[in-house]
GROMACS .gro file of C-alpha atoms in nm:
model
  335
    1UNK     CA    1 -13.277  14.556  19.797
    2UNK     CA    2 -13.375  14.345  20.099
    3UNK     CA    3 -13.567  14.030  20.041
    4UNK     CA    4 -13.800  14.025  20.299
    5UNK     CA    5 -13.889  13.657  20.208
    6UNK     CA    6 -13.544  13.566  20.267
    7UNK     CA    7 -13.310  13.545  20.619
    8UNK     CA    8 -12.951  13.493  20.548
    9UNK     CA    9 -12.742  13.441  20.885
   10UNK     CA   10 -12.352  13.509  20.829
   11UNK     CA   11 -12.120  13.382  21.112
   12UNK     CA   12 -11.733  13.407  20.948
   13UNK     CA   13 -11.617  13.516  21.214
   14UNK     CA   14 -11.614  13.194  21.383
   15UNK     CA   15 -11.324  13.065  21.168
   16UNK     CA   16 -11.108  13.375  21.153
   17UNK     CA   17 -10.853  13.188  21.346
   18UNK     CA   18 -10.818  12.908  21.089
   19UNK     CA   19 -10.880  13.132  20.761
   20UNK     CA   20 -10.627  13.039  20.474
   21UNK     CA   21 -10.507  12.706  20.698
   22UNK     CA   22 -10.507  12.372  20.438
   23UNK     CA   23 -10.679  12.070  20.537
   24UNK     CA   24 -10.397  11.867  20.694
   25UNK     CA   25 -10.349  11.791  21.030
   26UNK     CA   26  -9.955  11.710  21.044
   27UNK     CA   27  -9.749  11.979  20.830
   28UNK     CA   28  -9.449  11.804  20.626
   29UNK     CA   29  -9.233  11.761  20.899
   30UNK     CA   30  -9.462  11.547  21.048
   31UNK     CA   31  -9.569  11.808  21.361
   32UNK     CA   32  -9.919  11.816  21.473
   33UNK     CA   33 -10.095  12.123  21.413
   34UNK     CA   34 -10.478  12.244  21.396
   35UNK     CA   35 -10.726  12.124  21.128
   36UNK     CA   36 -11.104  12.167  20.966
   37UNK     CA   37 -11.314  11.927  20.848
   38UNK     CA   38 -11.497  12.007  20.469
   39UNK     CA   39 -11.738  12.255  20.454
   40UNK     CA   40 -12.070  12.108  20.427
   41UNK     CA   41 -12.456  12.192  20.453
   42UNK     CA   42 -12.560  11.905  20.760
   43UNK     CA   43 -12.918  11.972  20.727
   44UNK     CA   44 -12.922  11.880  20.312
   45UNK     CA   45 -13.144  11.520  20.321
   46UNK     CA   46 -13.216  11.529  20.735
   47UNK     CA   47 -13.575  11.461  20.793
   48UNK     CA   48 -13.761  11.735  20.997
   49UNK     CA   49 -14.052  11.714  21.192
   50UNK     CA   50 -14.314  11.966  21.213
   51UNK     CA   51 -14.625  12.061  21.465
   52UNK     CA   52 -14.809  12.137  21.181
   53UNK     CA   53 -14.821  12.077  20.802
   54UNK     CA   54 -15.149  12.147  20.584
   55UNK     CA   55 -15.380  11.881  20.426
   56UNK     CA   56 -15.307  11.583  20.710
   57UNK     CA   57 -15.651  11.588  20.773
   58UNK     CA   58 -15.802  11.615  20.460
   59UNK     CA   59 -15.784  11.862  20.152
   60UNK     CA   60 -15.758  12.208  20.281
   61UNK     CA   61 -15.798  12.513  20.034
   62UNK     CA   62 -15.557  12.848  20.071
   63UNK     CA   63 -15.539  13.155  19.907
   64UNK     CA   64 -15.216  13.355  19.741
   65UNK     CA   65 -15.192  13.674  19.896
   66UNK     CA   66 -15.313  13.971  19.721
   67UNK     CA   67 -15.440  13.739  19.399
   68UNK     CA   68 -15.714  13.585  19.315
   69UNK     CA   69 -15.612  13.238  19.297
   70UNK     CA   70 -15.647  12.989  19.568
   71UNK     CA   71 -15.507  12.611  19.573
   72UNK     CA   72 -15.527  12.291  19.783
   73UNK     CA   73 -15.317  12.144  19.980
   74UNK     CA   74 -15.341  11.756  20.040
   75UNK     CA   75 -15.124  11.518  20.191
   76UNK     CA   76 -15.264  11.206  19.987
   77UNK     CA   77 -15.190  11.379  19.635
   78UNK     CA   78 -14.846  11.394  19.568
   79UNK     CA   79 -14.844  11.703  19.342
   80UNK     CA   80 -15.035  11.891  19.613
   81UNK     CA   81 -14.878  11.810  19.885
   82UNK     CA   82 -14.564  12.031  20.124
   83UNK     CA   83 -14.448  11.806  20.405
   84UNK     CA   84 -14.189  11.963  20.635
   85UNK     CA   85 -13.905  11.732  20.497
   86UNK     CA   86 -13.911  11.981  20.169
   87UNK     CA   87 -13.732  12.255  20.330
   88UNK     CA   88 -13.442  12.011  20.317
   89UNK     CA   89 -13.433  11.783  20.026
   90UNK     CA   90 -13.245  12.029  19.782
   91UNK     CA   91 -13.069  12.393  19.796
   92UNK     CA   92 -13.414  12.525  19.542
   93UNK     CA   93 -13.372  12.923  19.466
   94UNK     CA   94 -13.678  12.839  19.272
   95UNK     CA   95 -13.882  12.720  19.543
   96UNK     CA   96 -14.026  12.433  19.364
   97UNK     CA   97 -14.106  12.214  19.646
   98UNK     CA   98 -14.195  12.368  19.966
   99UNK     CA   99 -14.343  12.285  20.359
  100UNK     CA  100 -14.653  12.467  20.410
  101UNK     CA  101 -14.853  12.505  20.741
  102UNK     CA  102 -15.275  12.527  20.751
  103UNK     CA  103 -15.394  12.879  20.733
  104UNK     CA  104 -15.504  13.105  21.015
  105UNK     CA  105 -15.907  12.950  20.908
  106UNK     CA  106 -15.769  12.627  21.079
  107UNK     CA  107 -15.636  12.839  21.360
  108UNK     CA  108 -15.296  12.880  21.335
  109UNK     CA  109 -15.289  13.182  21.467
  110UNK     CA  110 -15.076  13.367  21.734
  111UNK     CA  111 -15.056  13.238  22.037
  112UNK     CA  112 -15.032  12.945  21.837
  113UNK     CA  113 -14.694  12.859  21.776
  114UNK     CA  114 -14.532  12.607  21.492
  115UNK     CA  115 -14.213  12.430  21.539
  116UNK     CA  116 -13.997  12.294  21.272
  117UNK     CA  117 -13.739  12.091  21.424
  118UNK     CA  118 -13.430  11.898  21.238
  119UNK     CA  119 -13.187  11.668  21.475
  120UNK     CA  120 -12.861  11.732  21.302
  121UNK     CA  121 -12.726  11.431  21.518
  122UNK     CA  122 -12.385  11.547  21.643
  123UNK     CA  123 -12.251  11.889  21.702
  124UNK     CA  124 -12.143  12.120  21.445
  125UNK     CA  125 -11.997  12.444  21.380
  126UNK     CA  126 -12.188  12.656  21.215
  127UNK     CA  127 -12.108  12.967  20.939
  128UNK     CA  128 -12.433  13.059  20.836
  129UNK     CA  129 -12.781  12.941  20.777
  130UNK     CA  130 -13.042  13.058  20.505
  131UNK     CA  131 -13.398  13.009  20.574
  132UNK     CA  132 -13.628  13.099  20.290
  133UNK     CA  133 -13.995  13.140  20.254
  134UNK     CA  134 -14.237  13.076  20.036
  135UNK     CA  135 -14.498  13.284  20.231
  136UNK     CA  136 -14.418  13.647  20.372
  137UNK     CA  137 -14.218  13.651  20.612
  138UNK     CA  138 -14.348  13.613  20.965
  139UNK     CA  139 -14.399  13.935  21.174
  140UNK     CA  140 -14.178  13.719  21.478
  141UNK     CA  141 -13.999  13.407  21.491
  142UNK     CA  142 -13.733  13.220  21.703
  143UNK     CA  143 -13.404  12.962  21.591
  144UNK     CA  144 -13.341  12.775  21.917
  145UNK     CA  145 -13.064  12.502  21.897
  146UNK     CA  146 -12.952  12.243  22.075
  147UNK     CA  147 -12.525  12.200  22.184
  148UNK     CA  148 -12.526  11.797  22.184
  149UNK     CA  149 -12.832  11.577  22.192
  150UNK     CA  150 -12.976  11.516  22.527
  151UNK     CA  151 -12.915  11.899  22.583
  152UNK     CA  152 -13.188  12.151  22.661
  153UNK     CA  153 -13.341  12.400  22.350
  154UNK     CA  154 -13.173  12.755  22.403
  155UNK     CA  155 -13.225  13.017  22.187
  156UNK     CA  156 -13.001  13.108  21.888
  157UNK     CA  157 -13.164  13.434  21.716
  158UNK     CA  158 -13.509  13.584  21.756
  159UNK     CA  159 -13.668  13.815  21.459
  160UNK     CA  160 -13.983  14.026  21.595
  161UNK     CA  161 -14.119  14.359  21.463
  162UNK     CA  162 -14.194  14.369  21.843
  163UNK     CA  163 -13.827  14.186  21.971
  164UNK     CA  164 -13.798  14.284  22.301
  165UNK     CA  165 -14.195  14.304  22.416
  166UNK     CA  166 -14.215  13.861  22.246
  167UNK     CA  167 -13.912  13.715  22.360
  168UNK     CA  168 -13.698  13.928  22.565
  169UNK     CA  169 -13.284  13.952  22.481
  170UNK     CA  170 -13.160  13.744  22.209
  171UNK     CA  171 -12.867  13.512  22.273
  172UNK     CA  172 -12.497  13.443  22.086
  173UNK     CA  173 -12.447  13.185  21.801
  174UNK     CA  174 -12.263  12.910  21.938
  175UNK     CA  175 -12.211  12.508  21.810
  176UNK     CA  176 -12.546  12.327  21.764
  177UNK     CA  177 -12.648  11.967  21.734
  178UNK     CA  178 -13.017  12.037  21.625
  179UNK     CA  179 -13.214  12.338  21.527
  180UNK     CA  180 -13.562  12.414  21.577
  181UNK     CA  181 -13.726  12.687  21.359
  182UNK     CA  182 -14.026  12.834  21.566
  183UNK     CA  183 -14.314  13.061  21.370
  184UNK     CA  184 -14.483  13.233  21.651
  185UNK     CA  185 -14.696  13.542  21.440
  186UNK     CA  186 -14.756  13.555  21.082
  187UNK     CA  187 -14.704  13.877  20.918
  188UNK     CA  188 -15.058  13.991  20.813
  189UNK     CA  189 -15.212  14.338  20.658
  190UNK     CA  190 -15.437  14.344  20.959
  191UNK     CA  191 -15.791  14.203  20.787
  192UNK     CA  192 -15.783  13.875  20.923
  193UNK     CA  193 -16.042  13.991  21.182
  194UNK     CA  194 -16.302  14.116  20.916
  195UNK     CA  195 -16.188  14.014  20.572
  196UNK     CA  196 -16.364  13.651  20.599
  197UNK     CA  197 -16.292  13.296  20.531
  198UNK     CA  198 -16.076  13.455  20.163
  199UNK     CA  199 -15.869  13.663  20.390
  200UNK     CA  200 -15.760  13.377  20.647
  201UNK     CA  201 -15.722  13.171  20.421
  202UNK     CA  202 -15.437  13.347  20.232
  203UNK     CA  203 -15.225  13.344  20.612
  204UNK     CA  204 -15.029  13.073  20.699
  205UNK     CA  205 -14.663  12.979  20.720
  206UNK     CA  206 -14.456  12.871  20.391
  207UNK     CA  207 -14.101  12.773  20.382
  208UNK     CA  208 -13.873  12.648  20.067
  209UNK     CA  209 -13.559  12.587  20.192
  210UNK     CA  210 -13.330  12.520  20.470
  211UNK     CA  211 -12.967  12.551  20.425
  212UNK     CA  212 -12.648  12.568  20.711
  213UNK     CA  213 -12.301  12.582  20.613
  214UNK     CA  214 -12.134  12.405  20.882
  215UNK     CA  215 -11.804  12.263  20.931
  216UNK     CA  216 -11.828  11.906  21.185
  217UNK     CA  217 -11.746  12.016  21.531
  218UNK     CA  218 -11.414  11.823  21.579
  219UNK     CA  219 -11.213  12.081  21.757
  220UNK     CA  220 -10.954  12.103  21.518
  221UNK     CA  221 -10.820  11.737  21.574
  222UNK     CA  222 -10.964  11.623  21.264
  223UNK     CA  223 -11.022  11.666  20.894
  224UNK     CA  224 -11.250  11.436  20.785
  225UNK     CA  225 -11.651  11.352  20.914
  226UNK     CA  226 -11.786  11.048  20.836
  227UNK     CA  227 -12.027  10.785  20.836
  228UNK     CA  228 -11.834  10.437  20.995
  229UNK     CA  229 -11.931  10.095  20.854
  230UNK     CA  230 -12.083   9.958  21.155
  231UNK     CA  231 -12.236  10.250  21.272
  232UNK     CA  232 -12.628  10.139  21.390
  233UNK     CA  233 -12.730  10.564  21.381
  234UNK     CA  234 -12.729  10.805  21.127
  235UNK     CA  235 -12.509  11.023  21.204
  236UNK     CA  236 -12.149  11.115  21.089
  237UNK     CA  237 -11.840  11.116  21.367
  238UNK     CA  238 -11.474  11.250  21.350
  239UNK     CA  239 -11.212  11.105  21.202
  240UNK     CA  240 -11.014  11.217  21.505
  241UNK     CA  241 -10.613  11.250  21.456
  242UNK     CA  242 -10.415  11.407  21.692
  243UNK     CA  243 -10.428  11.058  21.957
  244UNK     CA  244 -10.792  11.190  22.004
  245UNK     CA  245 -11.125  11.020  21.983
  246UNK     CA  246 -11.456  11.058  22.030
  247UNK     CA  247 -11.769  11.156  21.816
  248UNK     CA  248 -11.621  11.524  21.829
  249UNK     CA  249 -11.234  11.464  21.879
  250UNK     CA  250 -11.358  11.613  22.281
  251UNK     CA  251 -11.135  11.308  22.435
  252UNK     CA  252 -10.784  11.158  22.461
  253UNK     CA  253 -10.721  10.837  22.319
  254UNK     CA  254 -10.699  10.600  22.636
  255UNK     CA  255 -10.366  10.525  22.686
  256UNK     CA  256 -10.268  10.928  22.558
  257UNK     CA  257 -10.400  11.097  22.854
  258UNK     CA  258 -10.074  11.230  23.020
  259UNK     CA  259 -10.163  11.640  22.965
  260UNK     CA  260 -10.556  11.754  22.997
  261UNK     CA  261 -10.748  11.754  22.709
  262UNK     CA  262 -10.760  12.055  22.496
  263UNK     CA  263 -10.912  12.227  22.127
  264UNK     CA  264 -10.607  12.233  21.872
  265UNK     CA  265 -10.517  12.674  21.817
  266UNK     CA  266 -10.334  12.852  21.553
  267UNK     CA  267 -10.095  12.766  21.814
  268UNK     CA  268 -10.039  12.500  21.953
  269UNK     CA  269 -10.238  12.120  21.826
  270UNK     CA  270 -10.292  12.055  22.173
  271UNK     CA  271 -10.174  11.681  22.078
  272UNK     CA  272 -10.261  11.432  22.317
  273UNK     CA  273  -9.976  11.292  22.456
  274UNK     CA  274  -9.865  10.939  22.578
  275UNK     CA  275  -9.838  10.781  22.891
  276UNK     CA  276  -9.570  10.631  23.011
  277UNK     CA  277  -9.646  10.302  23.150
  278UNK     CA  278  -9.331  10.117  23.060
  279UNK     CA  279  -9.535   9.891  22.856
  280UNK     CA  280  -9.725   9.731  23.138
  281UNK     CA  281 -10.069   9.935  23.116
  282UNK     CA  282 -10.334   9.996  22.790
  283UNK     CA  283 -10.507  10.268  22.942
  284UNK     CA  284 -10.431  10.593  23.203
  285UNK     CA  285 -10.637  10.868  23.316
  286UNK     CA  286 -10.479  11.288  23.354
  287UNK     CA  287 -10.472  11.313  23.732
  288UNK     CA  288 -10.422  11.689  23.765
  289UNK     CA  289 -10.235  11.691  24.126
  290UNK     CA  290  -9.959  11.458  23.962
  291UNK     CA  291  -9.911  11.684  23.726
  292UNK     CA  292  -9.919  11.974  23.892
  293UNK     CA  293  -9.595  11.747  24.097
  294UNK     CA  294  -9.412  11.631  23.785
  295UNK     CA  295  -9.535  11.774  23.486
  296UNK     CA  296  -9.672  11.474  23.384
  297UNK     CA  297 -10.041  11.363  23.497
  298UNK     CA  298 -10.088  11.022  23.332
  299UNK     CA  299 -10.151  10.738  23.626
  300UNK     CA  300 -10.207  10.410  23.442
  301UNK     CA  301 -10.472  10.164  23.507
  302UNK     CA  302 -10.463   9.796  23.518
  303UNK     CA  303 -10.033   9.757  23.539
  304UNK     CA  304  -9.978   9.407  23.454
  305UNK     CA  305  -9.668   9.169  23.569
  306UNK     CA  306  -9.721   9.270  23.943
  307UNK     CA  307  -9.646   9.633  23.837
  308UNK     CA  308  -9.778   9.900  24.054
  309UNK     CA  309  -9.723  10.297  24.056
  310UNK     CA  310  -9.896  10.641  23.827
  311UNK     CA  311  -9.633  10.498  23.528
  312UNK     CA  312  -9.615  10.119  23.637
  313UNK     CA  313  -9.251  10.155  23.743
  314UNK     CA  314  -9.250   9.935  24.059
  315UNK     CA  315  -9.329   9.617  24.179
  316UNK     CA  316  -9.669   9.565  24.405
  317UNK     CA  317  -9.636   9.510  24.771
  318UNK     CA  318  -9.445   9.186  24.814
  319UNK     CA  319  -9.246   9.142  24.488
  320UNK     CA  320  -8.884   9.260  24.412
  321UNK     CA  321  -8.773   9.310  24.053
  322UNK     CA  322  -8.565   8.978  23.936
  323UNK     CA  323  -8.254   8.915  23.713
  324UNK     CA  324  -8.481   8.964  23.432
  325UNK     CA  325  -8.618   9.262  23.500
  326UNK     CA  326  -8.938   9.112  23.576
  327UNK     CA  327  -9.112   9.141  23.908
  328UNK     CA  328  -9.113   8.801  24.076
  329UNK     CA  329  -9.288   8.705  24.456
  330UNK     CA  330  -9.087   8.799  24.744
  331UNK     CA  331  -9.206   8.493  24.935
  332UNK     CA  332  -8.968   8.133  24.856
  333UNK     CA  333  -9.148   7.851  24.684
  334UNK     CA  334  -9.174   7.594  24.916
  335UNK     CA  335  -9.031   7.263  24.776
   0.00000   0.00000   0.00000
């Protein structure tokens, strides 16, 4: 039977290319091929921030839908109090400890809208999320979601007995960096317009829990997320193999940039591969008309030893190479 209090979102699909791969990003030969960082739930402990959460101006009373009993919510009082950081702090079928917004007497109320948002502080590739509510669930809301921070909202899934006349076409699941849960019309039995102060106070929005199962988005050139040492945020990065780097494994290593960048496949690992410099250069950049020429598009930076050329092989303007190999001025010493 469907739980109406309950919204499950199931993505597998995502990760049918990588289904049944292990962990390990070199096989036993010592080849490069495509891994996954551990399953995890990213939003377990993150603080969110809500528009609205009841009792943070003072006690507020609401009512249990179709009972008699009504409560208090209260910000000050610990044992009567649902700040939006509850939907988070534990995986609760129980619903135990919950977020709760004021009720429609305080006037939230469609058009009103309330936004839960939770910065998940790098990308990640989500499986599914479960959002579940303590309240009924609402007649319409959105899951917007952000690709990497700095980006714009764009919406992820919209839910509306009324879907196409509130938000217009829905949009596809894709990687998200931050997710913002946005309660736009509770789900009422339509006497919040004569039923009194009882009736609106039994409305208002109610959540428990917040779960994603997510996998760090580190395009298959790593198996491992974590927190580094010196790391001044709070967020986790790659452990990028493969010679990539980066918070998501999205770049080559600097001196590794002799093929363009790509996600490890089923495949191919897409390895970043080395420059050649003949040891005069850290550092190169892909140049794509080189390679396009020789098949190889790393141009080093910076040649030392009066090196010049895409792989450091010549002398600059007015050296010559010398007995020992080593480019020397063309111009006499003068004695």
């Amino acid at each position: 039977m469907w739980n109406p209090a309950l919204i499950s979102l199931c993505f597998g699909f995502l990760f049918q290319n990588v289904h049944g791969q292990d962990e390990n990003c070199y096989d036993d030969q010592g080849n490069p091929k495509v891994c996954l960082s551990p399953f995890m739930n990213p939003a377990l402990g993150k603080p969110v921030e809500a528009t609205n959460t009841c009792g943070q101006t003072g006690p507020t009373e609401y009512c249990l839908l179709g009972q008699r009993t009504c409560k208090v919510c209260d910000s000050t009082d610990p044992g009567n109090s649902h700040p939006a950081n509850f939907i988070t702090d534990s995986n609760d079928f129980y619903g135990r400890t919950w977020w709760q917004s004021d009720t429609m007497l305080e006037g939230i109320r469609y058009p009103v809208v309330v936004n839960l948002t939770i910065d998940l502080k790098k990308a990640y590739e989500i499986t599914y999320m479960t959002l579940r509510f303590k309240s009924p669930r609402p007649d319409s809301f959105a899951i917007y979601k952000k690709t990497a921070p700095g980006s714009d909202w764009t919406p992820y899934q919209f839910f509306s007995t009324s879907c196409q006349t509130t938000y217009g076409k829905q949009d596809e699941w894709v990687t998200a960096s931050a997710i913002r849960i946005s309660l736009t019309r509770m789900n009422t039995l339509g006497d919040e317009d004569f039923g009194g102060d009882r009736a609106l106070k039994s409305y208002y929005y109610a959540i428990s829990d917040f779960e994603i199962g997510a996998r760090c988005k580190c395009n298959g050139h790593a198996n491992e997320c974590y927190l580094p040492e010196n790391q001044v945020a709070d967020h986790e990065v790659c452990r990028c193999q493969h010679n990539t780097g980066g918070i998501n494994c999205e770049t080559c290593l600097p001196l590794y940039n002799d093929r363009p960048w790509a996600r490890a496949t089923e495949s191919s690992a897409n390895e970043c591969q080395r420059c050649e410099c003949n040891g005069k250069a850290d550092r190169c950049y892909f140049d794509e008309d080189l390679y396009q020429t020789t098949g190889r598009g790393g141009r080093c930076v910076d040649c030392r030893d009066n090196t010049d050329g895409p792989q450091c092989e010549r002398c600059k303007d007015n050296f010559v190479r010398g007995a020992n190999g080593e480019c020397e001025s063309a111009t006499p010493l003068k004695l």
